Amino acid sequence: SGWQAWNNREQAALPQAEAGHDYVLHDFQIIALDAQGKESVTLRAPLLTRNSGDETLDITRPLFLLPDANGAHWQLAAATGWVSADGDQMLLRGGVKGDSPAIAGATPTTFRSDTLTVYPRRSLAETSDAVEMTQPGLVQQGVGMRVDATTNTLSLLSQVKTRYEPSTAR
């Protein structure tokens, strides 16, 4: 009976997962690989919960790093994130911020939107919401956007307005 009491004491001391969640991660980094063993996406966040019912992930303040063809990373951040059970789709919501890789000789590009859907295995991201895209000396606004991380291309899809700001005006 002493052995059983000792075992029960240790089990009671283990933290219990939140109801409806298989597991919870705090302050973590995950690197997902594609079929060839190359980095598909890296995720950093302060909190992730896996829903036991549908095996999806809910993420607080995610930072996704999507590699381009040369291994440099697009950075995508938001207030919340969701990942499908098979990892084929990620939804970012609330203050979505995207920054192009810092590559010597390439023009730095940033974009801001309310939502973004990411397809990490295809290195694509898109939204149908309003978007503001900036580069040094250039601000563009539009509705809808598509980002191809492999080719480092960002396309605004409709209602595009462009404002040129020469460096002498700044």
Coordinates of C-alpha atoms in Angstrom, one line a residue:
S1 CA 0.0 0.0 0.0
G2 CA 3.0 2.3 0.6
W3 CA 4.2 1.8 -3.0
Q4 CA 0.7 2.6 -4.4
A5 CA 0.4 5.7 -2.3
W6 CA 3.9 6.8 -3.5
N7 CA 2.9 6.3 -7.2
N8 CA -0.4 8.2 -6.8
R9 CA 1.4 11.1 -5.2
E10 CA 3.7 11.5 -8.2
Q11 CA 0.9 11.3 -10.7
A12 CA -1.1 14.0 -8.8
A13 CA 1.9 16.3 -8.9
L14 CA 2.0 16.3 -12.8
P15 CA 0.3 19.3 -14.4
Q16 CA -2.9 18.4 -16.2
A17 CA -3.5 19.6 -19.8
E18 CA -6.3 22.0 -20.3
A19 CA -9.7 20.4 -21.1
G20 CA -10.0 19.6 -24.8
H21 CA -6.2 19.9 -25.5
D22 CA -3.8 17.1 -26.1
Y23 CA -0.8 19.3 -25.2
V24 CA 0.2 22.8 -24.5
L25 CA 3.6 24.3 -25.5
H26 CA 5.1 27.5 -23.9
D27 CA 7.9 29.6 -25.4
F28 CA 8.9 27.2 -28.1
Q29 CA 10.3 26.9 -31.6
I30 CA 9.3 24.2 -34.2
I31 CA 11.0 23.6 -37.5
A32 CA 8.8 21.6 -40.0
L33 CA 10.6 19.8 -42.8
D34 CA 9.2 19.0 -46.3
A35 CA 9.4 15.5 -48.0
Q36 CA 13.0 16.1 -49.0
G37 CA 14.1 17.0 -45.5
K38 CA 14.4 20.7 -46.1
E39 CA 12.9 23.4 -43.9
S40 CA 9.3 24.1 -44.9
V41 CA 8.5 26.5 -42.1
T42 CA 9.7 27.5 -38.6
L43 CA 7.3 28.6 -35.9
R44 CA 8.1 30.5 -32.7
A45 CA 5.5 31.6 -30.2
P46 CA 4.8 32.0 -26.5
L47 CA 1.8 29.6 -26.5
L48 CA 0.5 26.7 -28.6
T49 CA -2.4 24.4 -27.8
R50 CA -3.4 21.3 -29.8
N51 CA -7.1 20.6 -29.9
S52 CA -7.8 16.9 -29.2
G53 CA -11.0 16.8 -31.2
D54 CA -9.8 17.9 -34.6
E55 CA -6.0 17.9 -34.1
T56 CA -5.6 21.6 -35.1
L57 CA -3.3 24.0 -33.4
D58 CA -4.2 27.4 -31.9
I59 CA -1.2 29.8 -31.4
T60 CA -0.8 33.0 -29.5
R61 CA 1.5 35.7 -31.1
P62 CA 3.0 33.4 -33.8
L63 CA 6.1 34.2 -35.7
F64 CA 6.4 32.1 -38.9
L65 CA 9.6 32.0 -40.9
L66 CA 9.1 30.9 -44.5
P67 CA 12.4 30.1 -46.3
D68 CA 13.0 31.3 -49.9
A69 CA 15.0 29.4 -52.5
N70 CA 18.2 30.7 -51.0
G71 CA 17.4 29.8 -47.4
A72 CA 16.6 33.4 -46.3
H73 CA 13.3 33.9 -44.5
W74 CA 10.1 35.8 -44.9
Q75 CA 8.9 36.7 -41.4
L76 CA 5.1 36.6 -40.8
A77 CA 3.7 37.6 -37.4
A78 CA 0.2 38.1 -36.0
A79 CA -1.8 38.3 -32.8
T80 CA -3.2 34.7 -33.3
G81 CA -2.7 31.8 -35.5
W82 CA -4.3 28.5 -36.4
V83 CA -2.8 25.5 -38.2
S84 CA -4.8 22.7 -39.9
A85 CA -4.3 19.1 -38.7
D86 CA -2.2 18.1 -41.7
G87 CA -0.2 21.3 -41.6
D88 CA -1.1 22.3 -45.1
Q89 CA -2.8 25.6 -44.1
M90 CA -2.1 28.3 -41.5
L91 CA -4.4 31.3 -40.7
L92 CA -2.9 34.4 -39.2
R93 CA -5.3 36.9 -37.7
G94 CA -5.0 40.4 -36.1
G95 CA -2.3 42.8 -37.1
V96 CA -0.6 40.6 -39.6
K97 CA 2.9 41.8 -40.4
G98 CA 5.1 40.4 -43.1
D99 CA 8.7 41.3 -43.9
S100 CA 10.8 40.1 -46.8
P101 CA 14.2 38.4 -46.3
A102 CA 17.1 40.7 -45.6
I103 CA 19.2 40.0 -48.7
A104 CA 22.1 42.2 -49.9
G105 CA 21.1 44.0 -53.0
A106 CA 17.3 43.2 -52.7
T107 CA 14.8 45.9 -51.9
P108 CA 13.3 45.3 -48.4
T109 CA 9.5 44.9 -48.5
T110 CA 7.0 44.9 -45.7
F111 CA 3.2 44.4 -45.7
R112 CA 0.4 44.8 -43.2
S113 CA -3.1 43.2 -43.2
D114 CA -5.8 41.9 -40.9
T115 CA -5.6 38.3 -42.0
L116 CA -3.3 36.0 -44.0
T117 CA -3.7 32.4 -45.2
V118 CA -0.3 30.6 -45.5
Y119 CA 0.4 27.4 -47.5
P120 CA 3.8 26.4 -46.2
R121 CA 4.4 23.4 -48.4
R122 CA 3.9 25.6 -51.5
S123 CA 5.7 28.6 -49.9
L124 CA 2.6 30.8 -50.7
A125 CA 0.6 33.2 -48.6
E126 CA -2.5 35.2 -49.6
T127 CA -5.3 37.4 -48.3
S128 CA -8.5 39.0 -49.7
D129 CA -8.3 41.8 -47.1
A130 CA -6.9 45.3 -47.5
V131 CA -3.1 45.4 -47.6
E132 CA -0.5 48.1 -47.3
M133 CA 2.9 47.2 -48.8
T134 CA 5.9 49.4 -48.3
Q135 CA 9.4 49.6 -49.9
P136 CA 11.9 52.4 -49.5
G137 CA 10.3 55.4 -51.3
L138 CA 7.1 53.5 -52.2
V139 CA 3.8 52.8 -50.4
Q140 CA 1.1 50.7 -52.1
Q141 CA -2.4 49.9 -50.8
G142 CA -4.7 47.4 -52.3
V143 CA -7.3 44.7 -51.7
G144 CA -6.0 41.2 -51.9
M145 CA -2.4 40.0 -52.0
R146 CA -0.4 37.0 -52.9
V147 CA 3.2 36.3 -51.7
D148 CA 5.4 33.6 -53.3
A149 CA 8.3 33.1 -50.8
T150 CA 10.3 31.0 -53.3
T151 CA 10.6 33.8 -55.8
N152 CA 10.3 36.7 -53.3
T153 CA 7.4 38.1 -55.2
L154 CA 4.5 40.1 -53.6
S155 CA 1.5 41.0 -55.8
L156 CA -1.4 43.2 -54.8
L157 CA -4.5 42.0 -56.6
S158 CA -7.0 44.8 -56.9
Q159 CA -7.8 48.5 -56.1
V160 CA -4.1 49.3 -56.0
K161 CA -3.1 52.8 -55.1
T162 CA 0.6 53.8 -55.2
R163 CA 2.4 56.7 -53.5
Y164 CA 5.9 57.5 -54.5
E165 CA 8.0 59.2 -51.8
P166 CA 11.4 60.4 -53.2
S167 CA 14.3 60.1 -50.7
T168 CA 14.7 63.9 -50.8
A169 CA 11.2 64.3 -49.3
R170 CA 11.9 62.1 -46.3

